[in-house]
PDB file of C-alpha atoms in Angstrom:
ATOM      1  CA  MET Z   1      18.147  -1.866 -28.996  1.00  0.00           C
ATOM      2  CA  GLY Z   2      16.209  -0.139 -31.683  1.00  0.00           C
ATOM      3  CA  LEU Z   3      12.640   0.994 -31.310  1.00  0.00           C
ATOM      4  CA  GLU Z   4      11.208  -1.578 -33.653  1.00  0.00           C
ATOM      5  CA  GLU Z   5      13.007  -4.481 -31.934  1.00  0.00           C
ATOM      6  CA  PHE Z   6      11.852  -3.191 -28.588  1.00  0.00           C
ATOM      7  CA  ARG Z   7       8.248  -3.028 -29.874  1.00  0.00           C
ATOM      8  CA  ASN Z   8       8.406  -6.613 -31.081  1.00  0.00           C
ATOM      9  CA  ARG Z   9      10.003  -7.926 -27.835  1.00  0.00           C
ATOM     10  CA  LEU Z  10       7.492  -5.965 -25.712  1.00  0.00           C
ATOM     11  CA  THR Z  11       4.578  -7.329 -27.688  1.00  0.00           C
ATOM     12  CA  ASP Z  12       5.861 -10.838 -27.245  1.00  0.00           C
ATOM     13  CA  ALA Z  13       6.369 -10.223 -23.418  1.00  0.00           C
ATOM     14  CA  GLN Z  14       2.738  -8.988 -22.810  1.00  0.00           C
ATOM     15  CA  PRO Z  15       1.426 -12.252 -21.395  1.00  0.00           C
ATOM     16  CA  SER Z  16       4.454 -12.627 -18.927  1.00  0.00           C
ATOM     17  CA  LEU Z  17       4.223  -8.999 -17.900  1.00  0.00           C
ATOM     18  CA  ARG Z  18       0.477  -9.295 -17.226  1.00  0.00           C
ATOM     19  CA  GLY Z  19       0.997 -12.634 -15.374  1.00  0.00           C
ATOM     20  CA  TRP Z  20       3.723 -11.164 -13.148  1.00  0.00           C
ATOM     21  CA  GLY Z  21       1.511  -8.173 -12.370  1.00  0.00           C
ATOM     22  CA  ASP Z  22      -1.353 -10.450 -11.455  1.00  0.00           C
ATOM     23  CA  PHE Z  23       0.894 -12.609  -9.302  1.00  0.00           C
ATOM     24  CA  VAL Z  24       2.347  -9.601  -7.450  1.00  0.00           C
ATOM     25  CA  ARG Z  25      -1.212  -8.090  -6.917  1.00  0.00           C
ATOM     26  CA  GLU Z  26      -2.542 -11.372  -5.533  1.00  0.00           C
ATOM     27  CA  THR Z  27       0.400 -11.765  -3.263  1.00  0.00           C
ATOM     28  CA  VAL Z  28      -0.049  -8.233  -1.946  1.00  0.00           C
ATOM     29  CA  LYS Z  29      -3.668  -9.110  -1.355  1.00  0.00           C
ATOM     30  CA  ALA Z  30      -2.813 -12.232   0.563  1.00  0.00           C
ATOM     31  CA  ILE Z  31      -0.195 -10.381   2.653  1.00  0.00           C
ATOM     32  CA  SER Z  32      -2.654  -7.652   3.475  1.00  0.00           C
ATOM     33  CA  LYS Z  33      -5.350 -10.171   4.600  1.00  0.00           C
ATOM     34  CA  ALA Z  34      -2.812 -11.979   6.771  1.00  0.00           C
ATOM     35  CA  GLU Z  35      -1.920  -8.638   8.433  1.00  0.00           C
ATOM     36  CA  SER Z  36      -5.537  -7.531   8.813  1.00  0.00           C
ATOM     37  CA  ILE Z  37      -4.904  -4.584   6.575  1.00  0.00           C
ATOM     38  CA  THR Z  38      -7.898  -3.278   4.525  1.00  0.00           C
ATOM     39  CA  LEU Z  39      -6.868  -2.081   1.147  1.00  0.00           C
ATOM     40  CA  GLN Z  40      -8.882   0.783  -0.324  1.00  0.00           C
ATOM     41  CA  ILE Z  41      -7.509   0.157  -3.843  1.00  0.00           C
ATOM     42  CA  LEU Z  42      -5.516  -2.714  -5.242  1.00  0.00           C
ATOM     43  CA  SER Z  43      -4.890  -2.680  -8.998  1.00  0.00           C
ATOM     44  CA  SER Z  44      -2.364  -3.795 -11.688  1.00  0.00           C
ATOM     45  CA  ARG Z  45      -1.642  -2.515 -15.092  1.00  0.00           C
ATOM     46  CA  VAL Z  46       0.692  -3.241 -18.024  1.00  0.00           C
ATOM     47  CA  LYS Z  47       2.286  -0.228 -19.579  1.00  0.00           C
ATOM     48  CA  GLU Z  48       0.920   0.700 -23.046  1.00  0.00           C
ATOM     49  CA  ILE Z  49       3.403  -0.253 -25.763  1.00  0.00           C
ATOM     50  CA  ASP Z  50       3.322   3.152 -27.353  1.00  0.00           C
ATOM     51  CA  SER Z  51       3.900   4.772 -23.960  1.00  0.00           C
ATOM     52  CA  ALA Z  52       6.917   2.550 -23.321  1.00  0.00           C
ATOM     53  CA  ILE Z  53       8.367   3.307 -26.775  1.00  0.00           C
ATOM     54  CA  GLY Z  54       7.917   7.015 -26.187  1.00  0.00           C
ATOM     55  CA  LYS Z  55       9.821   6.765 -22.906  1.00  0.00           C
ATOM     56  CA  LEU Z  56      12.664   4.852 -24.710  1.00  0.00           C
ATOM     57  CA  SER Z  57      12.864   7.609 -27.317  1.00  0.00           C
ATOM     58  CA  ARG Z  58      13.244  10.187 -24.584  1.00  0.00           C
ATOM     59  CA  LYS Z  59      15.553   8.273 -22.402  1.00  0.00           C
ATOM     60  CA  PRO Z  60      17.879   5.669 -23.880  1.00  0.00           C
ATOM     61  CA  TYR Z  61      18.200   2.350 -22.065  1.00  0.00           C
ATOM     62  CA  LYS Z  62      20.964  -0.184 -22.679  1.00  0.00           C
ATOM     63  CA  ASN Z  63      18.443  -3.043 -22.078  1.00  0.00           C
ATOM     64  CA  PRO Z  64      15.038  -1.503 -21.905  1.00  0.00           C
ATOM     65  CA  MET Z  65      13.273  -4.856 -21.221  1.00  0.00           C
ATOM     66  CA  SER Z  66      15.057  -5.205 -17.837  1.00  0.00           C
ATOM     67  CA  ASP Z  67      16.076  -1.584 -17.208  1.00  0.00           C
ATOM     68  CA  MET Z  68      12.593  -0.068 -17.626  1.00  0.00           C
ATOM     69  CA  THR Z  69      11.164  -1.045 -14.329  1.00  0.00           C
ATOM     70  CA  ASP Z  70       7.542   0.091 -14.793  1.00  0.00           C
ATOM     71  CA  LEU Z  71       6.520  -2.017 -17.820  1.00  0.00           C
ATOM     72  CA  VAL Z  72       4.083  -3.566 -15.365  1.00  0.00           C
ATOM     73  CA  GLY Z  73       2.938  -1.959 -12.126  1.00  0.00           C
ATOM     74  CA  VAL Z  74       0.777  -2.662  -9.011  1.00  0.00           C
ATOM     75  CA  ARG Z  75      -0.692  -0.047  -6.700  1.00  0.00           C
ATOM     76  CA  ALA Z  76      -1.834  -0.689  -3.138  1.00  0.00           C
ATOM     77  CA  VAL Z  77      -3.714   2.007  -1.308  1.00  0.00           C
ATOM     78  CA  CYS Z  78      -4.331   1.882   2.436  1.00  0.00           C
ATOM     79  CA  LEU Z  79      -6.446   4.206   4.476  1.00  0.00           C
ATOM     80  CA  LEU Z  80      -3.702   5.656   6.789  1.00  0.00           C
ATOM     81  CA  SER Z  81       0.064   5.708   7.111  1.00  0.00           C
ATOM     82  CA  PRO Z  82       0.421   3.066   9.916  1.00  0.00           C
ATOM     83  CA  ASP Z  83      -1.146   0.484   7.553  1.00  0.00           C
ATOM     84  CA  VAL Z  84       1.240   1.561   4.817  1.00  0.00           C
ATOM     85  CA  GLU Z  85       4.279   1.072   7.046  1.00  0.00           C
ATOM     86  CA  LYS Z  86       2.985  -2.258   8.275  1.00  0.00           C
ATOM     87  CA  LEU Z  87       2.335  -3.543   4.707  1.00  0.00           C
ATOM     88  CA  CYS Z  88       5.717  -2.333   3.481  1.00  0.00           C
ATOM     89  CA  SER Z  89       7.443  -4.102   6.299  1.00  0.00           C
ATOM     90  CA  SER Z  90       5.771  -7.375   5.307  1.00  0.00           C
ATOM     91  CA  LEU Z  91       6.417  -6.876   1.590  1.00  0.00           C
ATOM     92  CA  VAL Z  92      10.219  -6.481   1.998  1.00  0.00           C
ATOM     93  CA  SER Z  93      10.475  -9.541   4.164  1.00  0.00           C
ATOM     94  CA  HIS Z  94       8.445 -11.816   1.947  1.00  0.00           C
ATOM     95  CA  PRO Z  95      10.563 -14.627   0.450  1.00  0.00           C
ATOM     96  CA  VAL Z  96       8.646 -15.115  -2.799  1.00  0.00           C
ATOM     97  CA  TRP Z  97      10.408 -12.234  -4.656  1.00  0.00           C
ATOM     98  CA  LYS Z  98      13.427  -9.941  -4.819  1.00  0.00           C
ATOM     99  CA  ILE Z  99      12.403  -6.495  -3.717  1.00  0.00           C
ATOM    100  CA  GLN Z 100      14.186  -3.166  -3.323  1.00  0.00           C
ATOM    101  CA  LYS Z 101      13.092   0.406  -2.891  1.00  0.00           C
ATOM    102  CA  SER Z 102      13.351   2.224  -6.192  1.00  0.00           C
ATOM    103  CA  ARG Z 103      12.691   5.768  -4.907  1.00  0.00           C
ATOM    104  CA  ASP Z 104      13.205   7.508  -1.595  1.00  0.00           C
ATOM    105  CA  THR Z 105      10.356  10.018  -1.899  1.00  0.00           C
ATOM    106  CA  SER Z 106      10.996  11.465   1.555  1.00  0.00           C
ATOM    107  CA  LYS Z 107      14.483  12.611   0.522  1.00  0.00           C
ATOM    108  CA  GLU Z 108      13.063  13.879  -2.904  1.00  0.00           C
ATOM    109  CA  TYR Z 109      10.518  15.863  -0.941  1.00  0.00           C
ATOM    110  CA  GLU Z 110      13.186  17.422   1.323  1.00  0.00           C
ATOM    111  CA  GLN Z 111      15.234  18.416  -1.706  1.00  0.00           C
ATOM    112  CA  ALA Z 112      12.335  19.804  -3.740  1.00  0.00           C
ATOM    113  CA  PRO Z 113       9.098  20.183  -1.735  1.00  0.00           C
ATOM    114  CA  GLU Z 114       7.446  22.154  -4.503  1.00  0.00           C
ATOM    115  CA  LYS Z 115       7.883  19.101  -6.884  1.00  0.00           C
ATOM    116  CA  PHE Z 116       7.538  16.049  -4.773  1.00  0.00           C
ATOM    117  CA  GLY Z 117       4.474  16.610  -2.554  1.00  0.00           C
ATOM    118  CA  TYR Z 118       3.573  12.991  -1.621  1.00  0.00           C
ATOM    119  CA  GLN Z 119       5.652  10.375  -0.058  1.00  0.00           C
ATOM    120  CA  SER Z 120       4.363   7.027  -1.282  1.00  0.00           C
ATOM    121  CA  HIS Z 121       6.625   4.022  -1.227  1.00  0.00           C
ATOM    122  CA  HIS Z 122       8.037   2.808  -4.622  1.00  0.00           C
ATOM    123  CA  PHE Z 123       9.503  -0.748  -4.971  1.00  0.00           C
ATOM    124  CA  GLU Z 124      10.993  -2.819  -7.692  1.00  0.00           C
ATOM    125  CA  VAL Z 125       9.716  -6.343  -7.317  1.00  0.00           C
ATOM    126  CA  ARG Z 126      11.423  -9.000  -9.445  1.00  0.00           C
ATOM    127  CA  ALA Z 127      10.836 -12.709 -10.004  1.00  0.00           C
ATOM    128  CA  LYS Z 128      13.607 -14.734  -8.336  1.00  0.00           C
ATOM    129  CA  VAL Z 129      13.503 -17.624 -10.782  1.00  0.00           C
ATOM    130  CA  ASP Z 130      11.706 -18.705 -14.002  1.00  0.00           C
ATOM    131  CA  PHE Z 131       8.297 -20.097 -13.079  1.00  0.00           C
ATOM    132  CA  ASN Z 132       4.816 -20.595 -14.299  1.00  0.00           C
ATOM    133  CA  ALA Z 133       1.885 -18.656 -12.926  1.00  0.00           C
ATOM    134  CA  ASP Z 134      -1.561 -19.962 -13.989  1.00  0.00           C
ATOM    135  CA  GLY Z 135      -0.014 -21.379 -17.154  1.00  0.00           C
ATOM    136  CA  VAL Z 136       1.831 -18.204 -17.986  1.00  0.00           C
ATOM    137  CA  PHE Z 137       5.722 -18.390 -18.140  1.00  0.00           C
ATOM    138  CA  ILE Z 138       7.331 -15.710 -16.028  1.00  0.00           C
ATOM    139  CA  PRO Z 139      11.098 -15.205 -16.779  1.00  0.00           C
ATOM    140  CA  ALA Z 140      13.387 -14.538 -13.836  1.00  0.00           C
ATOM    141  CA  ASP Z 141      14.104 -10.918 -13.114  1.00  0.00           C
ATOM    142  CA  THR Z 142      10.804  -9.808 -14.650  1.00  0.00           C
ATOM    143  CA  CYS Z 143      10.225  -6.470 -12.889  1.00  0.00           C
ATOM    144  CA  CYS Z 144       7.043  -4.903 -11.373  1.00  0.00           C
ATOM    145  CA  GLU Z 145       6.891  -1.381 -10.055  1.00  0.00           C
ATOM    146  CA  LEU Z 146       4.886  -1.560  -6.780  1.00  0.00           C
ATOM    147  CA  GLN Z 147       3.533   1.639  -5.264  1.00  0.00           C
ATOM    148  CA  VAL Z 148       2.140   1.731  -1.691  1.00  0.00           C
ATOM    149  CA  ARG Z 149       0.468   4.902  -0.393  1.00  0.00           C
ATOM    150  CA  THR Z 150      -2.403   6.247   1.620  1.00  0.00           C
ATOM    151  CA  LEU Z 151      -5.751   7.196   0.258  1.00  0.00           C
ATOM    152  CA  MET Z 152      -5.003  10.841   0.608  1.00  0.00           C
ATOM    153  CA  GLN Z 153      -1.614  10.482  -1.011  1.00  0.00           C
ATOM    154  CA  HIS Z 154      -3.431   8.671  -3.911  1.00  0.00           C
ATOM    155  CA  ALA Z 155      -5.903  11.484  -4.339  1.00  0.00           C
ATOM    156  CA  TYR Z 156      -3.029  14.014  -4.419  1.00  0.00           C
ATOM    157  CA  ALA Z 157      -1.038  12.016  -6.980  1.00  0.00           C
ATOM    158  CA  GLU Z 158      -4.118  11.584  -9.200  1.00  0.00           C
ATOM    159  CA  VAL Z 159      -4.727  15.352  -9.269  1.00  0.00           C
ATOM    160  CA  VAL Z 160      -1.226  16.620  -9.822  1.00  0.00           C
ATOM    161  CA  HIS Z 161       0.637  13.849 -11.734  1.00  0.00           C
ATOM    162  CA  ASP Z 162      -0.414  14.648 -15.221  1.00  0.00           C
ATOM    163  CA  SER Z 163      -1.729  18.164 -14.736  1.00  0.00           C
ATOM    164  CA  ILE Z 164       1.169  19.502 -12.841  1.00  0.00           C
ATOM    165  CA  TYR Z 165       4.396  17.403 -13.060  1.00  0.00           C
ATOM    166  CA  LYS Z 166       3.962  16.067 -16.573  1.00  0.00           C
ATOM    167  CA  SER Z 167       2.396  19.143 -18.136  1.00  0.00           C
ATOM    168  CA  SER Z 168       4.012  19.983 -21.463  1.00  0.00           C
ATOM    169  CA  TRP Z 169       3.449  23.652 -21.017  1.00  0.00           C
ATOM    170  CA  GLY Z 170       4.450  24.084 -17.375  1.00  0.00           C
ATOM    171  CA  ALA Z 171       1.917  24.735 -14.526  1.00  0.00           C
ATOM    172  CA  PRO Z 172       1.351  28.205 -13.238  1.00  0.00           C
ATOM    173  CA  SER Z 173       3.233  29.116 -10.065  1.00  0.00           C
ATOM    174  CA  ARG Z 174      -0.075  29.784  -8.335  1.00  0.00           C
ATOM    175  CA  ALA Z 175      -1.184  26.193  -9.046  1.00  0.00           C
ATOM    176  CA  ILE Z 176       2.155  24.847  -7.753  1.00  0.00           C
ATOM    177  CA  ARG Z 177       1.707  26.903  -4.525  1.00  0.00           C
ATOM    178  CA  PHE Z 178      -1.783  25.360  -4.059  1.00  0.00           C
ATOM    179  CA  VAL Z 179      -0.357  21.898  -4.600  1.00  0.00           C
ATOM    180  CA  SER Z 180       2.444  22.486  -2.031  1.00  0.00           C
ATOM    181  CA  SER Z 181      -0.157  23.714   0.453  1.00  0.00           C
ATOM    182  CA  SER Z 182      -2.297  20.670  -0.058  1.00  0.00           C
ATOM    183  CA  ALA Z 183       0.670  18.412   0.461  1.00  0.00           C
ATOM    184  CA  ALA Z 184       1.264  19.828   3.926  1.00  0.00           C
ATOM    185  CA  LEU Z 185      -2.462  19.417   4.786  1.00  0.00           C
ATOM    186  CA  ILE Z 186      -2.330  15.801   3.699  1.00  0.00           C
ATOM    187  CA  GLU Z 187       0.416  15.101   6.209  1.00  0.00           C
ATOM    188  CA  THR Z 188      -1.409  17.022   8.975  1.00  0.00           C
ATOM    189  CA  ALA Z 189      -4.706  15.244   8.201  1.00  0.00           C
ATOM    190  CA  ASP Z 190      -3.071  11.857   8.231  1.00  0.00           C
ATOM    191  CA  HIS Z 191      -1.546  12.675  11.679  1.00  0.00           C
ATOM    192  CA  LEU Z 192      -4.926  13.847  13.075  1.00  0.00           C
ATOM    193  CA  PHE Z 193      -6.778  10.754  11.739  1.00  0.00           C
ATOM    194  CA  CYS Z 194      -4.150   8.453  13.240  1.00  0.00           C
ATOM    195  CA  GLU Z 195      -4.466  10.234  16.630  1.00  0.00           C
ATOM    196  CA  THR Z 196      -8.233   9.971  16.290  1.00  0.00           C
ATOM    197  CA  MET Z 197      -8.002   6.273  15.764  1.00  0.00           C
ATOM    198  CA  ASN Z 198      -5.646   5.908  18.682  1.00  0.00           C
ATOM    199  CA  VAL Z 199      -8.166   7.742  20.991  1.00  0.00           C
ATOM    200  CA  LEU Z 200     -11.036   5.622  19.724  1.00  0.00           C
ATOM    201  CA  GLU Z 201      -9.086   2.396  20.178  1.00  0.00           C
ATOM    202  CA  LEU Z 202      -8.161   3.411  23.730  1.00  0.00           C
ATOM    203  CA  GLU Z 203     -11.779   4.253  24.466  1.00  0.00           C
ATOM    204  CA  THR Z 204     -13.032   0.925  22.984  1.00  0.00           C
ATOM    205  CA  LYS Z 205     -10.565  -0.992  25.242  1.00  0.00           C
ATOM    206  CA  SER Z 206     -11.562   1.013  28.284  1.00  0.00           C
ATOM    207  CA  ARG Z 207     -15.241   0.324  27.646  1.00  0.00           C
ATOM    208  CA  ALA Z 208     -14.524  -3.385  27.139  1.00  0.00           C
ATOM    209  CA  ALA Z 209     -12.543  -3.465  30.431  1.00  0.00           C
ATOM    210  CA  ARG Z 210     -15.303  -1.702  32.337  1.00  0.00           C
ATOM    211  CA  ALA Z 211     -17.992  -4.024  30.893  1.00  0.00           C
ATOM    212  CA  ALA Z 212     -15.850  -7.048  31.857  1.00  0.00           C
ATOM    213  CA  TYR Z 213     -15.310  -5.684  35.316  1.00  0.00           C
ATOM    214  CA  GLY Z 214     -19.069  -5.105  35.744  1.00  0.00           C
ATOM    215  CA  ALA Z 215     -19.872  -8.516  34.507  1.00  0.00           C
ATOM    216  CA  LEU Z 216     -17.398 -10.101  36.902  1.00  0.00           C
ATOM    217  CA  ARG Z 217     -18.819  -8.094  39.791  1.00  0.00           C
ATOM    218  CA  PHE Z 218     -22.377  -9.195  38.843  1.00  0.00           C
ATOM    219  CA  LYS Z 219     -21.307 -12.801  38.615  1.00  0.00           C
ATOM    220  CA  ASN Z 220     -19.491 -12.725  42.013  1.00  0.00           C
ATOM    221  CA  LYS Z 221     -22.514 -10.965  43.562  1.00  0.00           C
ATOM    222  CA  HIS Z 222     -24.875 -13.527  42.087  1.00  0.00           C
ATOM    223  CA  GLN Z 223     -22.774 -16.414  43.349  1.00  0.00           C
ATOM    224  CA  GLY Z 224     -22.591 -14.867  46.750  1.00  0.00           C
ATOM    225  CA  VAL Z 225     -26.378 -14.602  46.898  1.00  0.00           C
ATOM    226  CA  GLN Z 226     -26.696 -18.214  45.873  1.00  0.00           C
ATOM    227  CA  ARG Z 227     -24.207 -19.306  48.618  1.00  0.00           C
ATOM    228  CA  SER Z 228     -26.134 -17.304  51.239  1.00  0.00           C
ATOM    229  CA  LYS Z 229     -29.420 -18.898  50.087  1.00  0.00           C
ATOM    230  CA  VAL Z 230     -27.941 -22.366  50.324  1.00  0.00           C
ATOM    231  CA  GLN Z 231     -26.530 -21.705  53.758  1.00  0.00           C
ATOM    232  CA  HIS Z 232     -29.871 -20.166  54.899  1.00  0.00           C
ATOM    233  CA  ASP Z 233     -31.854 -23.163  53.648  1.00  0.00           C
ATOM    234  CA  GLY Z 234     -29.512 -25.502  55.422  1.00  0.00           C
ATOM    235  CA  PHE Z 235     -29.905 -23.797  58.680  1.00  0.00           C
ATOM    236  CA  GLY Z 236     -33.726 -23.826  58.354  1.00  0.00           C
ATOM    237  CA  ARG Z 237     -33.816 -27.528  57.748  1.00  0.00           C
ATOM    238  CA  ALA Z 238     -31.498 -28.167  60.733  1.00  0.00           C
TER     239      ALA Z 238
END
């Protein structure tokens, strides 16, 4: 497919791409609410046409309209990793779409820790069938790139994505070392925050149990006093 033909087809597809992105975003929102997961960020975007054409000129695709998986994207950001794992589990089992993991960032990080310093989840989410979403026609197999990450992973990605990994002149080795160090700190901080939340949850449950036990003792004691009073009054009248 030539660049001009791709431009024309991509221009025509803008409403369906935007509609599919909106549908995926709202479905993620509904799933998060059902799972009691608070999202820090939930956004969707359609790739700029010139950006997509530039990508096609650098990397030839046989069928760019279906092979280029990031023409529309959705990003969901959770506070900590347990919420990310819980959300991802619900996403992959949801029947409304076809979904598969597009990148295994954990393996990428193991192979090149200096390059892949965050481990967000990347999915390809495709429409199962042709359908209409709020009056917009969505063709089957329309793809949306869905990213799910923690808030700290998001901050890391925002800092390093363009300035380090997509830099045209190459980042200094010192900057890359700082980035690698920050990636390790992110993982450590997430672990410590999770442990903190576990401790606080246990303490909350313990306090609630003690309060319930105290209330029960007070109730039993009060009922015992009432019974004694009734018995005493009965003896007095006799």
